Amino acid sequence: MQKIMTICLLWLMPVLAHATSASTFVYNKSQDDIVSANNHTQLRSIASITKIMTAIVYLDYHRFLNTKIPLQTPVRSNLPRQDYSRRDLLAAMLIRSDNAAAETLARDYPGGRDAFIQAMNAKAQALNMSHTRFADPSGLSRDNRSTAQDIAEMMLASVRYPIIREASVARQASFETFHLQKIRVIELPNTNRPLLLEFDSIIVSKTGWTTPAGWCVGMVVEKDRQVYVVIVLCSRTKQERFETAKRLMINHIPDRQIEELGLDWQF
C-alpha cells in the first residue's frame, strides 16, 4: 500500500506544483520599492528563465561572438545541425528559447559544461541569489530552482549586457541555414511575443515552461525613467501567464501621463 501511495504522489507532483497560486513580484529598482509580491520567496522550478543566467555567464567570458561553432544537439533544437556564430546562438536561445543553443554555449566554455554550471551557481551567489541553484544551462532540469525575488536580481543584472537587451525583446530572429546546397531562411518568433507587442516599455524578457515549473516569465521594464522588474512563476497555463503579467504591468507600473489626467486605468 505504501508503495502505491508513493507512486501516486510522484505522478501527482506536477499537478500539486500548480495547485498553489503563482509566485509574482514587481519591484521598482529606481525607488528600491517592492510594489507587489505574492509567494515571492517560495522555491520554484524556473524552466527557461535559466537562459538569462546562461547568457550572463557566457558573455562574462566570451568576447569573440562572430566566431562560428558547431551546434550540439543533445536536446531538441529549432535549428538544423550546422555551424553558427556565438552571437546567433545567443539570439536563438534568448528569442526562441532554443535548448540546443544553450547546451552548445555551455560546452564552448573553458572546462566544458560542468565548469559552466559551476560558474552559473557562482554568479548566482555573487548576485545575492542565495536561494537559487542551477543544474543545467537550458532549464529543462526540474532542479533549476529559485524564487521570484532571486530571479528579479538576475533580470536586473542582465540589463548591463547590450546583447541580452537587444536579443531578448526582438520580435523574431532570422537564421540562414544550408540544405542540399541551398540557402534557407528560418524565422523564429519570440516566445514572449504577445507581451512584447502589448508593451513597448519591456527592455529585457524571458519566458519559460516545463511541467514542474509551469508557465513563467521574467521582464525588466523602463517606464517614465523608472526601472521595474516583473516576475511570474508557476502559472497554470500560457494564457494565465499572459493575463497575470499584463495585469501586473497595468496595475503596478503607472503611466504618468494617464495618472496626471486623473483617469482610471486599472482593471
Tab-separated table of C-alpha atoms in Angstrom:
chain	number	residue	atom	x	y	z
A	1	MET	CA	0.000	0.000	0.000
A	2	GLN	CA	2.793	2.458	0.871
A	3	LYS	CA	4.459	1.737	-2.469
A	4	ILE	CA	1.203	2.517	-4.299
A	5	MET	CA	0.807	5.786	-2.379
A	6	THR	CA	4.386	6.790	-3.242
A	7	ILE	CA	3.780	6.130	-6.937
A	8	CYS	CA	0.583	8.174	-6.828
A	9	LEU	CA	2.350	11.104	-5.154
A	10	LEU	CA	5.119	11.049	-7.762
A	11	TRP	CA	2.523	11.038	-10.520
A	12	LEU	CA	0.683	13.950	-8.919
A	13	MET	CA	3.781	16.101	-8.286
A	14	PRO	CA	3.337	18.250	-11.438
A	15	VAL	CA	-0.339	18.784	-10.547
A	16	LEU	CA	0.466	19.622	-6.933
A	17	ALA	CA	3.095	22.123	-8.115
A	18	HIS	CA	0.318	24.055	-9.840
A	19	ALA	CA	-2.195	23.684	-7.001
A	20	THR	CA	-0.677	26.630	-5.168
A	21	SER	CA	-1.026	30.116	-6.588
A	22	ALA	CA	1.651	31.556	-8.819
A	23	SER	CA	4.618	33.492	-7.495
A	24	THR	CA	4.567	37.136	-8.597
A	25	PHE	CA	6.920	40.002	-7.871
A	26	VAL	CA	7.015	43.610	-9.022
A	27	TYR	CA	9.952	45.688	-7.853
A	28	ASN	CA	10.759	49.323	-8.591
A	29	LYS	CA	14.537	49.389	-8.798
A	30	SER	CA	14.685	53.164	-9.135
A	31	GLN	CA	12.835	53.654	-5.845
A	32	ASP	CA	14.091	50.447	-4.173
A	33	ASP	CA	10.467	49.559	-3.513
A	34	ILE	CA	8.627	46.218	-3.626
A	35	VAL	CA	5.444	47.278	-5.395
A	36	SER	CA	3.624	43.936	-5.350
A	37	ALA	CA	4.548	40.443	-4.126
A	38	ASN	CA	2.841	37.080	-3.768
A	39	ASN	CA	4.675	33.861	-2.840
A	40	HIS	CA	7.815	35.698	-3.911
A	41	THR	CA	10.112	33.744	-1.569
A	42	GLN	CA	8.691	30.333	-2.464
A	43	LEU	CA	11.213	27.994	-4.092
A	44	ARG	CA	10.136	27.005	-7.617
A	45	SER	CA	11.493	25.348	-10.731
A	46	ILE	CA	12.220	28.159	-13.194
A	47	ALA	CA	12.423	26.450	-16.605
A	48	SER	CA	13.940	28.549	-19.419
A	49	ILE	CA	14.257	31.736	-17.401
A	50	THR	CA	17.525	29.911	-16.612
A	51	LYS	CA	18.800	31.042	-20.020
A	52	ILE	CA	19.258	34.607	-18.779
A	53	MET	CA	21.960	33.325	-16.428
A	54	THR	CA	23.396	31.206	-19.256
A	55	ALA	CA	23.750	34.347	-21.365
A	56	ILE	CA	25.258	36.363	-18.498
A	57	VAL	CA	27.905	33.753	-17.672
A	58	TYR	CA	28.759	33.190	-21.327
A	59	LEU	CA	29.097	36.893	-22.078
A	60	ASP	CA	31.262	37.425	-18.988
A	61	TYR	CA	33.874	35.214	-20.639
A	62	HIS	CA	33.473	35.325	-24.431
A	63	ARG	CA	34.046	38.480	-26.438
A	64	PHE	CA	34.549	36.981	-29.928
A	65	LEU	CA	30.893	36.477	-30.725
A	66	ASN	CA	31.245	36.264	-34.505
A	67	THR	CA	33.278	33.056	-34.215
A	68	LYS	CA	31.322	30.074	-35.557
A	69	ILE	CA	30.956	26.856	-33.578
A	70	PRO	CA	29.023	23.654	-34.370
A	71	LEU	CA	25.547	23.247	-32.888
A	72	GLN	CA	25.468	20.439	-30.330
A	73	THR	CA	22.152	18.609	-30.207
A	74	PRO	CA	21.864	16.525	-27.029
A	75	VAL	CA	18.370	18.042	-26.840
A	76	ARG	CA	15.865	19.170	-29.473
A	77	SER	CA	16.501	22.344	-31.424
A	78	ASN	CA	14.645	24.760	-33.675
A	79	LEU	CA	17.775	24.904	-35.827
A	80	PRO	CA	19.334	22.325	-38.172
A	81	ARG	CA	22.712	20.997	-37.157
A	82	GLN	CA	25.460	23.182	-38.655
A	83	ASP	CA	27.908	25.891	-37.588
A	84	TYR	CA	26.523	29.133	-36.143
A	85	SER	CA	28.152	32.240	-34.756
A	86	ARG	CA	28.113	32.541	-30.997
A	87	ARG	CA	26.022	35.686	-31.458
A	88	ASP	CA	23.392	33.742	-33.427
A	89	LEU	CA	23.278	31.007	-30.783
A	90	LEU	CA	22.706	33.610	-28.085
A	91	ALA	CA	19.905	35.086	-30.179
A	92	ALA	CA	18.256	31.694	-30.767
A	93	MET	CA	18.493	30.942	-27.056
A	94	LEU	CA	17.072	34.279	-25.879
A	95	ILE	CA	14.459	34.837	-28.584
A	96	ARG	CA	13.129	31.326	-29.223
A	97	SER	CA	14.476	29.654	-26.052
A	98	ASP	CA	16.430	27.101	-28.086
A	99	ASN	CA	17.690	24.399	-25.718
A	100	ALA	CA	20.420	23.067	-28.019
A	101	ALA	CA	21.818	26.594	-28.383
A	102	ALA	CA	22.088	26.820	-24.588
A	103	GLU	CA	23.818	23.448	-24.374
A	104	THR	CA	26.214	24.386	-27.182
A	105	LEU	CA	27.242	27.608	-25.452
A	106	ALA	CA	27.799	25.766	-22.164
A	107	ARG	CA	30.045	23.210	-23.878
A	108	ASP	CA	32.006	26.036	-25.523
A	109	TYR	CA	33.011	27.359	-22.099
A	110	PRO	CA	36.547	26.678	-20.740
A	111	GLY	CA	36.342	23.394	-18.847
A	112	GLY	CA	33.136	22.434	-20.625
A	113	ARG	CA	29.577	22.035	-19.402
A	114	ASP	CA	30.371	21.134	-15.772
A	115	ALA	CA	32.601	24.173	-15.358
A	116	PHE	CA	29.909	26.325	-16.944
A	117	ILE	CA	27.243	25.172	-14.482
A	118	GLN	CA	29.640	25.829	-11.616
A	119	ALA	CA	30.131	29.342	-12.980
A	120	MET	CA	26.337	29.823	-13.162
A	121	ASN	CA	25.992	28.957	-9.488
A	122	ALA	CA	28.954	31.126	-8.544
A	123	LYS	CA	27.409	34.063	-10.407
A	124	ALA	CA	24.119	33.474	-8.614
A	125	GLN	CA	25.901	33.750	-5.270
A	126	ALA	CA	27.696	36.901	-6.417
A	127	LEU	CA	24.303	38.427	-7.236
A	128	ASN	CA	22.974	37.516	-3.760
A	129	MET	CA	20.621	34.919	-5.216
A	130	SER	CA	21.032	32.798	-2.101
A	131	HIS	CA	18.027	30.537	-2.777
A	132	THR	CA	18.984	29.723	-6.363
A	133	ARG	CA	20.565	26.599	-7.826
A	134	PHE	CA	21.299	25.723	-11.443
A	135	ALA	CA	21.670	22.130	-12.667
A	136	ASP	CA	21.762	22.725	-16.419
A	137	PRO	CA	22.109	25.648	-18.869
A	138	SER	CA	18.725	25.291	-20.570
A	139	GLY	CA	16.208	24.990	-17.738
A	140	LEU	CA	14.964	21.551	-18.762
A	141	SER	CA	16.003	20.174	-15.373
A	142	ARG	CA	13.450	20.493	-12.575
A	143	ASP	CA	16.453	21.087	-10.293
A	144	ASN	CA	16.966	24.600	-11.655
A	145	ARG	CA	15.223	26.293	-8.754
A	146	SER	CA	14.867	29.811	-7.462
A	147	THR	CA	12.415	32.338	-6.041
A	148	ALA	CA	10.708	35.229	-7.770
A	149	GLN	CA	12.730	37.628	-5.629
A	150	ASP	CA	16.025	35.976	-6.590
A	151	ILE	CA	15.064	35.951	-10.266
A	152	ALA	CA	14.471	39.691	-10.031
A	153	GLU	CA	18.153	40.156	-9.100
A	154	MET	CA	19.235	38.152	-12.153
A	155	MET	CA	16.935	40.025	-14.525
A	156	LEU	CA	18.214	43.370	-13.283
A	157	ALA	CA	21.824	42.213	-13.688
A	158	SER	CA	21.095	41.263	-17.301
A	159	VAL	CA	20.321	44.882	-18.191
A	160	ARG	CA	24.070	45.580	-18.177
A	161	TYR	CA	24.516	43.332	-21.253
A	162	PRO	CA	23.515	45.060	-24.526
A	163	ILE	CA	23.217	41.738	-26.383
A	164	ILE	CA	20.731	40.398	-23.834
A	165	ARG	CA	18.687	43.597	-24.003
A	166	GLU	CA	18.653	43.589	-27.791
A	167	ALA	CA	18.008	39.888	-28.401
A	168	SER	CA	15.538	39.132	-25.614
A	169	VAL	CA	12.997	41.702	-26.818
A	170	ALA	CA	13.414	41.148	-30.562
A	171	ARG	CA	10.077	40.131	-32.093
A	172	GLN	CA	11.787	37.384	-34.102
A	173	ALA	CA	15.151	36.198	-35.375
A	174	SER	CA	16.199	35.101	-38.862
A	175	PHE	CA	18.831	32.431	-39.480
A	176	GLU	CA	20.376	31.303	-42.749
A	177	THR	CA	20.679	27.517	-42.975
A	178	PHE	CA	22.050	25.324	-45.717
A	179	HIS	CA	20.318	22.249	-47.117
A	180	LEU	CA	21.106	20.453	-50.390
A	181	GLN	CA	23.445	23.293	-51.352
A	182	LYS	CA	20.625	25.811	-50.988
A	183	ILE	CA	20.282	28.659	-48.531
A	184	ARG	CA	17.098	28.596	-46.487
A	185	VAL	CA	15.989	31.300	-44.037
A	186	ILE	CA	14.380	30.176	-40.772
A	187	GLU	CA	12.230	32.680	-38.874
A	188	LEU	CA	11.964	32.126	-35.108
A	189	PRO	CA	9.353	34.273	-33.283
A	190	ASN	CA	9.936	35.404	-29.712
A	191	THR	CA	8.337	33.180	-27.069
A	192	ASN	CA	7.086	36.338	-25.306
A	193	ARG	CA	5.769	37.958	-28.477
A	194	PRO	CA	2.230	38.768	-27.157
A	195	LEU	CA	3.546	40.834	-24.236
A	196	LEU	CA	6.237	42.454	-26.374
A	197	LEU	CA	3.550	43.545	-28.830
A	198	GLU	CA	1.363	44.801	-25.987
A	199	PHE	CA	4.048	46.838	-24.165
A	200	ASP	CA	6.910	48.737	-25.778
A	201	SER	CA	8.475	49.500	-22.375
A	202	ILE	CA	9.958	45.990	-21.896
A	203	ILE	CA	13.763	46.106	-22.171
A	204	VAL	CA	14.621	42.512	-21.118
A	205	SER	CA	12.347	39.497	-21.437
A	206	LYS	CA	12.480	35.716	-20.937
A	207	THR	CA	9.751	33.106	-20.736
A	208	GLY	CA	9.852	29.516	-19.549
A	209	TRP	CA	7.761	26.379	-19.362
A	210	THR	CA	8.185	22.830	-18.067
A	211	THR	CA	5.672	20.641	-16.245
A	212	PRO	CA	7.334	21.161	-12.825
A	213	ALA	CA	7.801	24.915	-13.379
A	214	GLY	CA	4.515	25.804	-15.017
A	215	TRP	CA	4.427	28.890	-17.252
A	216	CYS	CA	6.929	31.577	-16.240
A	217	VAL	CA	8.130	34.973	-17.382
A	218	GLY	CA	10.683	37.496	-16.195
A	219	MET	CA	10.855	41.056	-17.547
A	220	VAL	CA	12.625	44.334	-16.925
A	221	VAL	CA	10.551	47.391	-17.774
A	222	GLU	CA	11.622	51.012	-18.200
A	223	LYS	CA	8.777	53.476	-17.859
A	224	ASP	CA	8.952	57.230	-17.229
A	225	ARG	CA	12.617	56.995	-16.171
A	226	GLN	CA	11.773	54.295	-13.633
A	227	VAL	CA	13.141	50.741	-13.895
A	228	TYR	CA	10.918	47.865	-12.766
A	229	VAL	CA	11.261	44.110	-12.750
A	230	VAL	CA	8.188	41.880	-13.206
A	231	ILE	CA	8.309	38.159	-12.389
A	232	VAL	CA	5.609	35.499	-12.784
A	233	LEU	CA	6.392	31.877	-11.853
A	234	CYS	CA	4.210	28.759	-11.955
A	235	SER	CA	1.165	29.950	-13.873
A	236	ARG	CA	-1.125	27.059	-14.791
A	237	THR	CA	-1.495	27.961	-18.489
A	238	LYS	CA	0.163	30.109	-21.107
A	239	GLN	CA	-2.889	32.385	-21.207
A	240	GLU	CA	-2.878	32.758	-17.425
A	241	ARG	CA	0.790	33.766	-17.542
A	242	PHE	CA	-0.017	36.420	-20.146
A	243	GLU	CA	-3.022	37.766	-18.237
A	244	THR	CA	-1.171	37.823	-14.903
A	245	ALA	CA	1.849	39.621	-16.357
A	246	LYS	CA	-0.385	42.081	-18.198
A	247	ARG	CA	-2.366	42.826	-15.040
A	248	LEU	CA	0.825	43.422	-13.064
A	249	MET	CA	2.148	45.733	-15.776
A	250	ILE	CA	-1.027	47.819	-15.958
A	251	ASN	CA	-1.855	47.936	-12.259
A	252	HIS	CA	1.594	48.427	-10.804
A	253	ILE	CA	3.662	50.264	-13.421
A	254	PRO	CA	1.873	53.580	-13.745
A	255	ASP	CA	1.648	55.638	-16.870
A	256	ARG	CA	2.485	59.097	-15.536
A	257	GLN	CA	0.586	60.902	-18.297
A	258	ILE	CA	-2.642	58.996	-17.594
A	259	GLU	CA	-2.057	59.374	-13.872
A	260	GLU	CA	-1.765	63.146	-14.212
A	261	LEU	CA	-5.070	63.286	-16.108
A	262	GLY	CA	-6.751	61.515	-13.209
A	263	LEU	CA	-8.124	58.706	-15.379
A	264	ASP	CA	-8.983	55.237	-14.054
A	265	TRP	CA	-6.580	52.926	-15.935
A	266	GLN	CA	-6.657	49.830	-13.715
A	267	PHE	CA	-8.589	46.667	-14.410
